Amino acid sequence: MNFNKLSFGATVGIIGGGQLGKMMAQSAQKMGYRVIVLDPDAECPCQHVAHEFINAPYDDMEALEQLGEQSDVITYEFENISAPQLKALVSRYNIPQGYQAIELLQDRLTEKQSLQAAGTQIVPFEQLTEPSDIERAVDKLGYPFMVKTRFGGYDGKGQILVQSEDDLDEARTLIENQECVAEQFVDLAKEVSLTVTIGNDNQITYFPLQENEHQNQILFKTIVPARSDKEAEARDEVKKITDYIHFVGTFTVEFFIDRDNHLYVNEIAPRPHNSGHYSIEACDYSQFDTHILAVTGQQLPQEIEILKPAVMMNLLGRDLDLLEDQFGDHPEWHVHIYGKTKRKPDRKMGHMTILTNDVDQTEREMLQRFEGRNQ
């Protein structure tokens, strides 16, 4: 696939003005592009760094048309936008990412079916249309298993762990409200992710394999490079995915590694991802740099060079309460505060990256700093 190469001064339109949109905008401006963003939140982080701001709901077709008319290329920072509306925009404006990935991946069932069709390694799953389908999941998957809504869940929302018969009523209630997918529970040894950028003429650039830890289904920390021997296998799985699903720009594939060291594809984020934020300081190109290069039709770097190993810690509202008085005493902490106006205990308010020659030692030190965050 080949698409237009944009000159300096062209305008990048971004659907979504959260922290990902903000960091996209900063990379685009660094390269000489203008930025216009659309978001329903009048105080969204990205509107403070964009040249122009359209304050409108994501499903406001008139506002989306305005964004299209004012942009030389359109991208998006998250996947929960209307696929039919995006499809309508693709037919009229320059949206290299297309709508296909959004259409497939915002639905957990079609995502699982697509991963299965692509030949990737995934855990067994069952479609749950009616509350009574939970019995079939018990028979085929056994305890424990996860039940997740087909649409709209992220950061642990819309999912429950079914460990025994005692949890079935809660699962049935979830299914009554929305169709779900049941997934066999993985006895985790490690979670990893691979961030990838695809550009003009199917150029593909891989970031190093990232090792992740979640707490309460929200990313807590990322260590790079991952302490794992699965990078080559993860790249092979990503190649299967990209042969089957159309991607342009930066996206991330999340994986599980079980106690027997088997790698399973978990899910795909079709845009820059929280686990790739370390790349701003730790690599010669960030995931946002390569995303903007891709959607504007530029040449991608053949290889991403990691300048130094890194530990990246998410900063939720509770973490700011715990640590913000210490930021000024630690210049080695590369702190990013997103600019959200309302602080909530479990809301992502920022992140920080520490470059290190000893990730194990740095990890231990940071875990001590974060003690008490859940009290």
Coordinates of N, CA and C in Angstrom, one line a residue, residues 27-222:
S27 N 4.6 15.1 18.9 CA 5.5 14.5 17.9 C 5.2 15.2 16.5
A28 N 3.9 15.4 16.2 CA 3.6 16.0 14.9 C 4.1 17.4 14.8
Q29 N 4.0 18.2 15.9 CA 4.5 19.6 15.9 C 6.0 19.6 15.8
K30 N 6.7 18.7 16.5 CA 8.1 18.6 16.4 C 8.6 18.4 14.9
M31 N 7.8 17.7 14.1 CA 8.1 17.5 12.7 C 7.6 18.6 11.8
G32 N 7.0 19.6 12.4 CA 6.6 20.7 11.5 C 5.1 20.7 11.0
Y33 N 4.3 19.8 11.6 CA 2.9 19.7 11.2 C 2.0 20.5 12.1
R34 N 0.9 21.0 11.5 CA -0.1 21.6 12.3 C -1.0 20.5 12.9
V35 N -1.7 20.8 14.0 CA -2.6 19.8 14.6 C -3.9 20.4 14.9
I36 N -5.0 19.6 14.6 CA -6.3 19.9 15.0 C -6.9 18.7 15.6
V37 N -7.6 18.9 16.8 CA -8.1 17.7 17.5 C -9.6 17.9 17.8
L38 N -10.3 16.8 17.8 CA -11.7 16.7 18.1 C -11.9 15.9 19.4
D39 N -12.6 16.5 20.4 CA -12.9 15.8 21.6 C -14.1 16.4 22.3
P40 N -14.9 15.6 23.0 CA -16.1 16.1 23.7 C -15.7 16.9 25.0
D41 N -14.5 16.7 25.5 CA -14.1 17.3 26.8 C -13.5 18.6 26.5
A42 N -14.1 19.7 26.9 CA -13.5 21.0 26.7 C -12.2 21.2 27.3
E43 N -11.8 20.4 28.3 CA -10.6 20.5 29.0 C -9.6 19.3 28.8
C44 N -9.8 18.7 27.7 CA -9.0 17.5 27.4 C -7.5 17.9 27.2
P45 N -6.6 17.0 27.6 CA -5.2 17.3 27.6 C -4.7 17.9 26.2
C46 N -5.2 17.3 25.1 CA -4.6 17.6 23.8 C -5.0 19.0 23.4
Q47 N -6.1 19.5 23.8 CA -6.6 20.8 23.3 C -5.6 21.9 23.7
H48 N -4.8 21.7 24.7 CA -3.9 22.7 25.2 C -2.6 22.8 24.3
V49 N -2.4 21.7 23.5 CA -1.2 21.7 22.6 C -1.5 21.7 21.2
A50 N -2.8 21.7 20.8 CA -3.2 21.7 19.4 C -3.3 23.1 18.9
H51 N -3.2 23.3 17.6 CA -3.4 24.6 16.9 C -4.8 24.9 16.9
E52 N -5.7 23.9 16.7 CA -7.1 24.2 16.7 C -7.8 23.0 17.4
F53 N -9.0 23.3 18.0 CA -9.7 22.4 18.8 C -11.2 22.4 18.4
I54 N -11.8 21.2 18.1 CA -13.2 21.1 17.8 C -13.8 20.4 19.0
N55 N -14.6 21.1 19.8 CA -15.2 20.5 21.0 C -16.6 19.9 20.6
A56 N -16.6 18.6 20.4 CA -17.8 18.0 19.9 C -17.7 16.5 20.2
P57 N -18.9 15.8 20.4 CA -18.9 14.4 20.6 C -18.3 13.6 19.4
Y58 N -17.8 12.4 19.7 CA -17.2 11.6 18.7 C -18.1 11.1 17.6
D59 N -19.4 11.1 17.9 CA -20.4 10.7 16.9 C -21.1 11.8 16.2
D60 N -20.6 13.0 16.4 CA -21.1 14.2 15.7 C -20.6 14.3 14.3
M61 N -21.4 13.8 13.3 CA -20.9 13.7 12.0 C -20.5 15.0 11.4
E62 N -21.3 16.1 11.7 CA -20.9 17.4 11.2 C -19.6 17.8 11.7
A63 N -19.3 17.6 13.0 CA -18.0 18.0 13.5 C -16.8 17.1 12.9
L64 N -17.1 15.8 12.7 CA -16.1 15.0 12.0 C -15.9 15.4 10.6
E65 N -16.9 15.9 9.9 CA -16.7 16.4 8.5 C -15.9 17.7 8.6
Q66 N -16.1 18.5 9.6 CA -15.3 19.7 9.8 C -13.8 19.3 10.0
L67 N -13.6 18.3 10.8 CA -12.2 17.9 11.0 C -11.6 17.4 9.7
G68 N -12.4 16.6 8.9 CA -11.9 16.2 7.6 C -11.6 17.3 6.7
E69 N -12.4 18.3 6.6 CA -12.2 19.4 5.7 C -11.0 20.2 6.0
Q70 N -10.6 20.3 7.3 CA -9.5 21.1 7.8 C -8.2 20.3 7.9
S71 N -8.2 19.0 7.7 CA -7.0 18.2 7.9 C -6.5 17.6 6.5
D72 N -5.2 17.4 6.5 CA -4.6 16.7 5.3 C -4.5 15.2 5.6
V73 N -4.5 14.8 6.8 CA -4.6 13.4 7.2 C -5.3 13.3 8.5
I74 N -6.1 12.3 8.8 CA -6.8 12.1 10.0 C -6.2 10.8 10.7
T75 N -6.0 10.8 12.0 CA -5.7 9.6 12.8 C -6.6 9.6 14.0
Y76 N -6.4 8.6 14.9 CA -7.2 8.5 16.1 C -6.4 8.0 17.2
E77 N -6.8 8.3 18.4 CA -6.0 7.9 19.6 C -6.6 6.8 20.4
F78 N -7.8 6.3 20.0 CA -8.4 5.2 20.7 C -9.4 4.5 19.8
E79 N -9.8 3.3 20.2 CA -10.6 2.5 19.3 C -12.1 2.5 19.5
N80 N -12.6 3.2 20.5 CA -14.0 3.2 20.8 C -14.8 4.3 20.0
I81 N -14.5 4.4 18.7 CA -15.2 5.4 17.9 C -16.1 4.6 17.0
S82 N -17.0 5.2 16.3 CA -18.0 4.5 15.5 C -17.4 4.0 14.2
A83 N -17.3 2.7 14.0 CA -16.7 2.2 12.8 C -17.5 2.6 11.6
P84 N -18.9 2.6 11.6 CA -19.6 3.1 10.4 C -19.3 4.5 10.0
Q85 N -19.2 5.4 11.1 CA -18.9 6.8 10.8 C -17.5 6.9 10.3
L86 N -16.5 6.1 10.8 CA -15.2 6.2 10.3 C -15.1 5.7 8.9
K87 N -15.9 4.7 8.6 CA -15.9 4.1 7.2 C -16.4 5.2 6.2
A88 N -17.4 6.0 6.7 CA -17.9 7.1 5.8 C -16.9 8.1 5.6
L89 N -16.1 8.4 6.6 CA -15.0 9.4 6.5 C -13.9 8.9 5.6
V90 N -13.6 7.6 5.7 CA -12.5 7.1 4.9 C -12.7 7.2 3.4
S91 N -14.0 7.2 3.0 CA -14.3 7.3 1.6 C -14.1 8.7 1.1
R92 N -14.0 9.7 1.9 CA -13.9 11.1 1.5 C -12.6 11.8 1.9
Y93 N -11.9 11.3 2.9 CA -10.7 12.0 3.5 C -9.6 11.0 3.6
N94 N -8.4 11.6 3.8 CA -7.1 10.8 3.9 C -7.0 10.2 5.3
I95 N -7.4 9.0 5.4 CA -7.3 8.2 6.7 C -6.5 6.9 6.4
P96 N -5.2 7.0 6.4 CA -4.4 5.8 6.0 C -4.7 4.5 6.8
Q97 N -5.1 4.7 8.1 CA -5.4 3.6 9.0 C -6.7 2.8 8.6
G98 N -7.5 3.5 7.8 CA -8.8 2.9 7.4 C -9.7 2.6 8.6
Y99 N -10.7 1.8 8.3 CA -11.7 1.5 9.4 C -11.7 0.1 9.8
Q100 N -11.0 -0.8 9.0 CA -11.2 -2.2 9.2 C -10.7 -2.7 10.6
A101 N -9.5 -2.2 11.0 CA -9.0 -2.6 12.3 C -10.0 -2.2 13.4
I102 N -10.5 -1.0 13.4 CA -11.4 -0.5 14.4 C -12.7 -1.4 14.4
E103 N -13.2 -1.7 13.2 CA -14.4 -2.5 13.1 C -14.2 -3.9 13.7
L104 N -13.0 -4.5 13.5 CA -12.8 -5.8 14.0 C -12.5 -5.8 15.5
L105 N -11.7 -4.8 16.0 CA -11.1 -4.9 17.3 C -11.9 -4.2 18.4
Q106 N -12.9 -3.4 18.0 CA -13.7 -2.8 19.1 C -14.7 -3.8 19.6
D107 N -14.8 -5.0 19.0 CA -15.7 -6.1 19.4 C -14.8 -7.3 19.8
R108 N -14.8 -7.6 21.1 CA -14.0 -8.7 21.5 C -14.2 -10.0 20.8
L109 N -15.4 -10.3 20.4 CA -15.7 -11.6 19.7 C -15.1 -11.6 18.3
T110 N -15.3 -10.5 17.5 CA -14.7 -10.5 16.2 C -13.1 -10.5 16.3
E111 N -12.6 -9.8 17.4 CA -11.2 -9.8 17.6 C -10.7 -11.2 17.8
K112 N -11.3 -12.0 18.7 CA -10.9 -13.4 18.9 C -11.0 -14.2 17.6
Q113 N -12.1 -14.0 16.9 CA -12.3 -14.8 15.7 C -11.3 -14.5 14.6
S114 N -10.9 -13.2 14.6 CA -9.9 -12.8 13.6 C -8.5 -13.3 14.0
L115 N -8.2 -13.3 15.3 CA -6.9 -13.8 15.7 C -6.9 -15.3 15.4
Q116 N -8.0 -16.0 15.6 CA -8.1 -17.4 15.3 C -7.9 -17.7 13.8
A117 N -8.6 -16.9 13.0 CA -8.5 -17.0 11.6 C -7.1 -16.7 11.0
A118 N -6.4 -15.8 11.7 CA -5.0 -15.5 11.3 C -4.0 -16.5 11.7
G119 N -4.4 -17.5 12.5 CA -3.5 -18.6 12.9 C -2.6 -18.3 14.1
T120 N -3.0 -17.3 14.9 CA -2.2 -17.0 16.1 C -2.6 -17.9 17.2
Q121 N -1.7 -18.0 18.2 CA -2.0 -18.8 19.4 C -2.8 -18.0 20.4
I122 N -4.1 -18.4 20.7 CA -4.9 -17.7 21.6 C -5.5 -18.7 22.6
V123 N -6.0 -18.3 23.7 CA -6.6 -19.2 24.7 C -8.0 -19.5 24.2
P124 N -8.5 -20.7 24.5 CA -9.9 -21.1 24.1 C -10.9 -20.0 24.6
F125 N -11.9 -19.8 23.8 CA -13.0 -18.9 24.2 C -14.3 -19.4 23.7
E126 N -15.4 -18.8 24.3 CA -16.8 -19.1 24.0 C -17.6 -17.8 23.9
Q127 N -18.5 -17.8 22.9 CA -19.4 -16.7 22.8 C -20.5 -16.9 23.8
L128 N -20.9 -15.8 24.4 CA -22.0 -15.8 25.4 C -23.1 -14.8 25.0
T129 N -24.1 -15.4 24.4 CA -25.2 -14.5 23.9 C -26.3 -14.4 25.0
E130 N -26.6 -15.5 25.6 CA -27.7 -15.5 26.6 C -27.1 -15.9 28.0
P131 N -27.7 -15.5 29.1 CA -27.2 -15.9 30.4 C -27.0 -17.4 30.6
S132 N -27.9 -18.2 29.9 CA -27.7 -19.7 30.0 C -26.5 -20.2 29.4
D133 N -25.9 -19.4 28.5 CA -24.6 -19.9 27.8 C -23.5 -20.0 28.8
I134 N -23.6 -19.5 29.9 CA -22.5 -19.6 30.9 C -22.3 -21.1 31.3
E135 N -23.3 -21.9 31.2 CA -23.1 -23.3 31.5 C -22.2 -24.0 30.5
R136 N -22.4 -23.6 29.2 CA -21.5 -24.2 28.2 C -20.1 -23.7 28.4
A137 N -19.9 -22.5 28.8 CA -18.5 -22.0 29.1 C -17.9 -22.8 30.2
V138 N -18.7 -23.2 31.3 CA -18.1 -24.0 32.4 C -17.7 -25.3 31.8
D139 N -18.6 -25.9 31.0 CA -18.3 -27.3 30.5 C -17.0 -27.3 29.6
K140 N -16.9 -26.3 28.7 CA -15.8 -26.3 27.8 C -14.5 -25.7 28.3
L141 N -14.6 -24.7 29.1 CA -13.4 -24.0 29.6 C -12.9 -24.5 31.0
G142 N -13.9 -24.9 31.8 CA -13.6 -25.2 33.2 C -13.2 -23.9 34.0
Y143 N -13.2 -24.1 35.3 CA -12.8 -23.0 36.2 C -11.3 -22.9 36.3
P144 N -10.8 -21.7 36.5 CA -11.4 -20.4 36.4 C -11.5 -19.9 34.9
F145 N -12.3 -18.9 34.6 CA -12.3 -18.3 33.3 C -12.8 -16.8 33.5
M146 N -12.5 -16.0 32.5 CA -12.8 -14.6 32.4 C -14.1 -14.5 31.6
V147 N -15.0 -13.6 32.0 CA -16.1 -13.1 31.2 C -15.9 -11.7 30.9
K148 N -15.9 -11.3 29.6 CA -15.7 -9.9 29.2 C -16.8 -9.5 28.3
T149 N -17.2 -8.3 28.4 CA -18.2 -7.7 27.5 C -17.6 -7.6 26.1
R150 N -18.5 -7.8 25.1 CA -18.0 -7.7 23.7 C -17.5 -6.3 23.3
F151 N -18.2 -5.3 23.9 CA -17.9 -3.9 23.5 C -17.6 -3.0 24.7
G152 N -16.7 -2.1 24.5 CA -16.5 -1.0 25.4 C -15.7 -1.2 26.7
G153 N -15.1 -2.3 26.9 CA -14.4 -2.5 28.2 C -12.9 -2.2 28.0
Y154 N -12.3 -1.6 29.0 CA -10.9 -1.3 29.0 C -10.4 -1.1 30.4
D155 N -9.1 -1.3 30.7 CA -8.6 -1.1 32.1 C -9.4 -1.8 33.1
G156 N -9.8 -3.1 32.7 CA -10.5 -3.9 33.7 C -12.0 -3.7 33.7
K157 N -12.5 -2.7 33.0 CA -14.0 -2.5 33.1 C -14.7 -3.5 32.2
G158 N -15.9 -3.9 32.6 CA -16.7 -4.9 31.8 C -16.1 -6.3 31.8
Q159 N -15.5 -6.7 32.9 CA -15.0 -8.1 32.9 C -15.0 -8.6 34.4
I160 N -15.2 -9.9 34.5 CA -15.1 -10.5 35.8 C -14.4 -11.8 35.7
L161 N -13.8 -12.2 36.8 CA -13.2 -13.6 36.9 C -14.2 -14.5 37.6
V162 N -14.5 -15.6 36.9 CA -15.4 -16.6 37.4 C -14.5 -17.8 37.9
Q163 N -14.4 -17.9 39.2 CA -13.6 -18.9 39.8 C -14.3 -20.1 40.3
S164 N -15.6 -20.0 40.5 CA -16.4 -21.2 41.0 C -17.9 -20.9 40.7
E165 N -18.7 -21.8 41.1 CA -20.1 -21.7 40.9 C -20.7 -20.5 41.6
D166 N -20.0 -20.0 42.6 CA -20.5 -18.8 43.4 C -20.5 -17.6 42.5
D167 N -19.7 -17.5 41.5 CA -19.5 -16.3 40.6 C -20.5 -16.3 39.4
L168 N -21.2 -17.4 39.2 CA -22.0 -17.5 38.0 C -23.2 -16.5 37.9
D169 N -23.8 -16.2 39.1 CA -24.9 -15.2 39.0 C -24.4 -13.9 38.6
E170 N -23.2 -13.5 39.0 CA -22.7 -12.2 38.6 C -22.4 -12.2 37.1
A171 N -21.9 -13.3 36.6 CA -21.6 -13.5 35.2 C -22.9 -13.4 34.4
R172 N -23.9 -14.1 34.9 CA -25.2 -14.0 34.2 C -25.8 -12.6 34.1
T173 N -25.6 -11.8 35.2 CA -26.1 -10.5 35.2 C -25.3 -9.6 34.1
L174 N -24.0 -9.8 34.0 CA -23.2 -9.1 33.0 C -23.7 -9.5 31.6
I175 N -24.0 -10.7 31.4 CA -24.4 -11.2 30.0 C -25.8 -10.6 29.7
E176 N -26.7 -10.5 30.7 CA -28.0 -9.9 30.5 C -27.9 -8.5 29.9
N177 N -26.9 -7.8 30.4 CA -26.8 -6.4 29.9 C -26.1 -6.3 28.6
Q178 N -25.3 -7.2 28.2 CA -24.5 -7.1 27.0 C -23.9 -8.5 26.6
E179 N -23.9 -8.9 25.4 CA -23.3 -10.1 25.0 C -21.8 -10.1 25.4
C180 N -21.3 -11.2 25.7 CA -19.9 -11.3 26.3 C -19.1 -12.4 25.6
V181 N -17.9 -12.5 26.0 CA -17.0 -13.6 25.6 C -16.4 -14.2 26.8
A182 N -16.4 -15.5 26.9 CA -15.7 -16.2 28.0 C -14.3 -16.7 27.5
E183 N -13.3 -16.4 28.3 CA -11.9 -16.8 27.9 C -11.3 -17.7 29.0
Q184 N -10.7 -18.8 28.6 CA -10.0 -19.6 29.6 C -9.0 -18.8 30.4
F185 N -8.9 -19.0 31.7 CA -8.0 -18.2 32.5 C -6.6 -18.8 32.3
V186 N -5.6 -17.9 32.1 CA -4.2 -18.3 31.9 C -3.5 -18.2 33.3
D187 N -2.8 -19.2 33.7 CA -1.9 -19.2 34.9 C -0.6 -18.4 34.5
L188 N -0.7 -17.1 34.7 CA 0.3 -16.2 34.2 C 1.7 -16.4 34.8
A189 N 2.7 -16.4 34.0 CA 4.1 -16.2 34.5 C 4.5 -14.8 34.2
K190 N 4.0 -14.2 33.1 CA 4.4 -12.9 32.6 C 3.5 -12.3 31.6
E191 N 3.3 -11.0 31.6 CA 2.6 -10.3 30.5 C 3.6 -9.5 29.7
V192 N 3.6 -9.6 28.4 CA 4.5 -8.8 27.5 C 3.7 -8.2 26.4
S193 N 4.2 -7.2 25.8 CA 3.6 -6.6 24.6 C 4.6 -6.2 23.6
L194 N 4.2 -6.1 22.4 CA 5.1 -5.7 21.3 C 4.4 -4.5 20.5
T195 N 5.1 -3.4 20.5 CA 4.6 -2.2 19.8 C 5.3 -2.2 18.4
V196 N 4.5 -1.9 17.4 CA 4.9 -2.0 16.0 C 4.3 -0.8 15.2
T197 N 5.1 -0.4 14.3 CA 4.6 0.6 13.4 C 4.7 0.2 11.9
I198 N 3.6 0.3 11.2 CA 3.6 0.0 9.7 C 3.3 1.3 8.9
G199 N 4.2 1.4 7.9 CA 4.1 2.6 7.1 C 3.9 2.4 5.6
N200 N 4.3 3.3 4.8 CA 4.2 3.2 3.3 C 4.9 2.0 2.8
D201 N 4.3 1.4 1.8 CA 4.9 0.2 1.1 C 5.1 -0.9 2.1
N202 N 4.2 -1.0 3.2 CA 4.3 -2.1 4.2 C 5.6 -2.1 4.9
Q203 N 6.2 -1.0 5.1 CA 7.4 -0.9 6.0 C 6.9 -1.3 7.4
I204 N 7.7 -2.0 8.1 CA 7.4 -2.4 9.4 C 8.6 -2.2 10.4
T205 N 8.3 -1.6 11.5 CA 9.3 -1.2 12.5 C 8.9 -1.8 13.8
Y206 N 9.7 -2.5 14.5 CA 9.4 -3.1 15.8 C 10.1 -2.4 16.9
F207 N 9.4 -2.1 18.0 CA 10.0 -1.7 19.2 C 10.4 -2.9 20.0
P208 N 11.3 -2.8 21.0 CA 11.7 -4.0 21.8 C 10.5 -4.6 22.6
L209 N 10.6 -5.8 22.9 CA 9.5 -6.5 23.6 C 9.5 -5.9 25.0
Q210 N 8.2 -5.6 25.4 CA 8.0 -4.9 26.7 C 7.4 -5.8 27.7
E211 N 7.9 -5.8 28.9 CA 7.4 -6.6 30.0 C 6.5 -5.8 30.9
N212 N 5.2 -6.2 31.1 CA 4.2 -5.4 31.8 C 3.7 -6.1 33.1
E213 N 3.3 -5.3 34.0 CA 2.6 -5.7 35.2 C 1.4 -4.9 35.4
H214 N 0.2 -5.6 35.5 CA -1.0 -4.9 35.8 C -1.4 -5.1 37.3
Q215 N -2.0 -4.0 37.8 CA -2.7 -4.1 39.1 C -4.1 -3.7 39.0
N216 N -5.0 -4.5 39.4 CA -6.5 -4.2 39.3 C -6.8 -3.9 37.8
Q217 N -6.2 -4.7 36.9 CA -6.4 -4.6 35.5 C -6.0 -3.3 34.8
I218 N -5.2 -2.5 35.5 CA -4.6 -1.3 35.0 C -3.1 -1.4 35.0
L219 N -2.5 -1.0 33.9 CA -1.0 -1.1 33.8 C -0.4 -0.4 34.9
F220 N 0.5 -1.1 35.6 CA 1.3 -0.5 36.7 C 2.7 -0.1 36.3
K221 N 3.4 -1.1 35.7 CA 4.7 -0.8 35.2 C 5.1 -1.6 34.0
T222 N 6.1 -1.0 33.3 CA 6.6 -1.7 32.1 C 8.2 -1.7 32.2

